[in-house]
């Protein structure tokens, strides 16, 4: 039986995808969609789309066209099927490809990714999990080098990362002409230390690098008003 994650205007099957629908993808999708609307992004790249959840959320609440890349064949097939079954099929292109081998003649206004971040010191259960979760060839340096070539002059990069990798990624864009523009730290529960961060890069050096915080749940386990507002367009919460 297919595993299905139901949202308000579309559903996402994640039976075959190596990375299932989870909080990281939902937060990246919702934050990226708000940012795309604010900046008027019309051409967006999603690196490592997995199930396609981020690409679908972006098309749900913006008029942009999304190119979604996925290196794992079964995940790419499922993401493409999720896109075809959605109301936004004409604005999503899913490609089974390695980003380091991908070439485009049209630069992107916005590039988003939930990138692999484990190092060789973390073991994976099997090859597909290793490909999805471990850095491998897509190191921070190789990622930023490629992104710098694929962004428009006024384009932005958004990544969601675990807190223990943030310091490693923060300054990696600078040698490639990308400056840290801001950080959104994500707490799972009010009063706890952040577990994730969404980082924003841009070509220009910001006059003020913004820092904000998103808290998902209250101490009693209920969703915060902040998280409800962020997810209101997508989830039944």
XYZ file of C-alpha atoms in Angstrom:
237
model
C 0.000 0.000 0.000
C 1.313 3.447 -0.937
C 2.394 5.738 1.887
C 0.690 9.086 1.293
C 1.151 12.431 3.052
C -1.969 14.546 2.519
C -1.835 18.331 2.295
C -4.677 20.762 1.611
C -4.339 21.010 -2.170
C -2.186 18.026 -3.070
C -0.849 14.745 -1.738
C 2.651 13.288 -1.718
C 3.417 9.601 -2.042
C 6.645 8.597 -0.310
C 6.704 4.819 -0.436
C 9.747 4.604 -2.729
C 11.604 7.820 -1.940
C 14.646 7.321 0.246
C 13.899 10.492 2.234
C 10.280 10.623 3.436
C 8.194 13.751 3.958
C 9.343 15.307 7.217
C 9.550 18.532 9.164
C 12.740 19.709 7.441
C 11.132 19.536 4.003
C 7.924 21.183 5.187
C 9.808 24.076 6.778
C 12.092 24.568 3.768
C 9.084 24.456 1.438
C 7.034 26.955 3.431
C 9.903 29.376 4.115
C 11.127 29.189 0.511
C 7.617 29.824 -0.820
C 7.212 32.949 1.321
C 10.653 34.138 0.234
C 9.890 33.426 -3.439
C 6.725 35.521 -3.188
C 8.587 38.364 -1.476
C 11.368 38.421 -4.085
C 9.164 37.694 -7.100
C 11.154 34.575 -8.044
C 9.848 32.954 -11.231
C 12.555 30.388 -12.003
C 13.536 28.133 -9.066
C 15.855 25.128 -8.699
C 15.294 22.446 -6.021
C 18.431 20.330 -5.524
C 17.768 16.847 -4.138
C 13.986 17.042 -4.322
C 13.327 13.608 -2.752
C 9.535 13.199 -2.828
C 9.095 16.599 -4.494
C 7.467 18.114 -1.400
C 9.457 21.383 -1.491
C 8.871 21.868 -5.222
C 5.149 21.220 -4.776
C 4.851 23.682 -1.884
C 6.675 26.312 -3.941
C 4.310 25.918 -6.889
C 1.282 25.795 -4.605
C 1.697 29.354 -3.340
C 3.777 31.063 -6.037
C 3.558 31.443 -9.794
C 7.093 30.172 -10.293
C 8.337 27.307 -12.423
C 10.361 24.741 -10.468
C 13.095 22.462 -11.787
C 13.556 19.623 -9.281
C 16.689 17.455 -9.429
C 17.050 14.053 -7.764
C 20.051 11.709 -8.039
C 18.217 8.607 -6.728
C 16.219 6.985 -9.552
C 13.315 5.626 -7.496
C 12.926 8.890 -5.602
C 12.986 10.834 -8.882
C 10.290 8.594 -10.345
C 8.077 9.066 -7.311
C 8.657 12.852 -7.289
C 7.728 13.005 -10.981
C 4.545 11.043 -10.284
C 3.677 13.335 -7.371
C 4.142 16.323 -9.667
C 1.988 14.774 -12.430
C -0.826 14.082 -9.961
C -0.763 17.621 -8.550
C -2.724 20.679 -9.765
C 0.633 22.322 -10.633
C 2.045 19.721 -13.030
C 2.723 22.194 -15.825
C 5.054 24.223 -13.586
C 7.243 21.421 -12.192
C 9.996 19.633 -14.113
C 11.539 16.660 -12.277
C 14.876 15.376 -13.583
C 16.747 12.256 -12.525
C 20.264 13.664 -12.475
C 23.307 14.535 -10.379
C 23.436 18.288 -9.762
C 27.182 18.306 -10.435
C 26.462 16.995 -13.944
C 23.424 19.199 -14.567
C 23.774 22.150 -16.936
C 21.317 24.969 -17.586
C 21.358 27.941 -19.956
C 18.847 29.843 -17.812
C 19.997 31.104 -14.396
C 17.727 30.749 -11.369
C 16.215 33.465 -9.176
C 16.187 31.081 -6.215
C 17.951 27.796 -5.463
C 16.822 25.688 -2.499
C 18.091 22.451 -1.004
C 17.990 20.148 1.982
C 21.527 18.969 1.212
C 23.332 15.818 2.365
C 25.343 16.669 5.451
C 26.650 13.503 7.140
C 30.366 12.814 6.879
C 32.165 9.496 6.582
C 32.122 9.148 10.376
C 28.363 8.503 10.183
C 27.388 5.085 8.855
C 24.407 4.517 6.560
C 22.288 1.402 6.361
C 22.774 0.881 2.639
C 23.799 2.567 -0.594
C 20.632 4.605 -1.287
C 20.651 6.055 2.242
C 24.348 6.895 1.853
C 23.647 8.718 -1.409
C 20.737 10.652 0.085
C 22.250 11.625 3.437
C 26.059 11.625 3.124
C 28.071 14.460 1.626
C 30.023 12.409 -0.915
C 30.989 14.509 -3.958
C 28.449 17.258 -3.157
C 30.612 18.949 -0.543
C 29.814 22.475 0.637
C 32.598 23.782 -1.632
C 31.359 21.977 -4.740
C 27.767 22.978 -3.962
C 28.579 26.688 -3.619
C 30.821 26.649 -6.691
C 27.991 25.308 -8.845
C 25.278 27.466 -7.267
C 27.350 30.602 -7.932
C 27.253 29.749 -11.648
C 23.532 28.940 -11.690
C 22.092 31.957 -9.830
C 20.983 35.218 -11.423
C 22.876 38.336 -10.364
C 20.145 39.019 -7.787
C 19.470 35.373 -6.924
C 19.391 33.687 -3.515
C 20.352 30.280 -2.103
C 18.379 28.748 0.799
C 19.566 25.650 2.669
C 18.118 23.883 5.719
C 20.786 22.325 7.927
C 21.253 20.673 11.333
C 22.776 23.076 13.841
C 25.974 21.027 14.164
C 26.771 21.683 10.480
C 25.839 25.377 10.344
C 29.286 26.721 11.297
C 30.865 24.518 8.605
C 28.535 25.854 5.901
C 28.244 29.514 6.994
C 31.388 30.904 5.397
C 31.758 28.417 2.547
C 29.916 30.648 0.092
C 32.247 33.626 0.437
C 35.108 32.279 -1.771
C 32.493 31.751 -4.497
C 31.004 35.245 -4.259
C 28.018 34.313 -2.077
C 27.495 36.157 1.202
C 25.496 34.941 4.180
C 22.377 37.108 4.128
C 20.471 35.740 7.127
C 19.588 32.811 9.382
C 16.302 31.365 10.603
C 16.916 29.122 13.613
C 14.319 26.400 14.199
C 13.384 25.191 17.684
C 11.289 22.046 17.966
C 9.972 23.135 21.387
C 9.840 26.554 23.061
C 12.750 27.068 25.440
C 14.942 24.410 23.811
C 18.072 25.011 21.759
C 17.556 25.213 17.974
C 17.923 21.920 16.084
C 17.836 23.264 12.523
C 18.593 26.484 10.652
C 17.519 27.851 7.282
C 20.436 29.880 5.912
C 20.129 32.500 3.160
C 22.937 33.518 0.765
C 23.109 36.355 -1.789
C 25.809 37.871 -3.983
C 25.773 41.267 -2.266
C 27.279 41.815 1.185
C 24.261 42.588 3.415
C 24.159 45.818 5.405
C 22.620 43.781 8.223
C 22.657 39.958 8.372
C 19.237 39.118 9.820
C 18.670 36.481 12.491
C 15.215 35.108 13.282
C 13.737 32.138 15.140
C 10.898 29.732 14.364
C 9.456 27.620 17.191
C 7.359 24.606 16.177
C 5.704 23.514 19.435
C 4.751 24.862 22.829
C 5.899 23.025 25.997
C 2.503 21.240 26.117
C 3.087 19.806 22.639
C 0.606 22.032 20.792
C 1.768 23.900 17.701
C 2.768 27.524 18.212
C 0.775 30.244 16.488
C 3.935 31.071 14.542
C 4.191 27.552 13.105
C 0.453 27.349 12.415
C 0.606 30.580 10.448
C 3.592 29.367 8.422
C 1.941 26.035 7.584
C -1.647 27.285 7.235
C -1.598 27.285 3.403
C -0.531 23.619 3.322
C -1.443 21.595 6.422
C -4.653 20.835 8.310
C -3.407 22.287 11.617
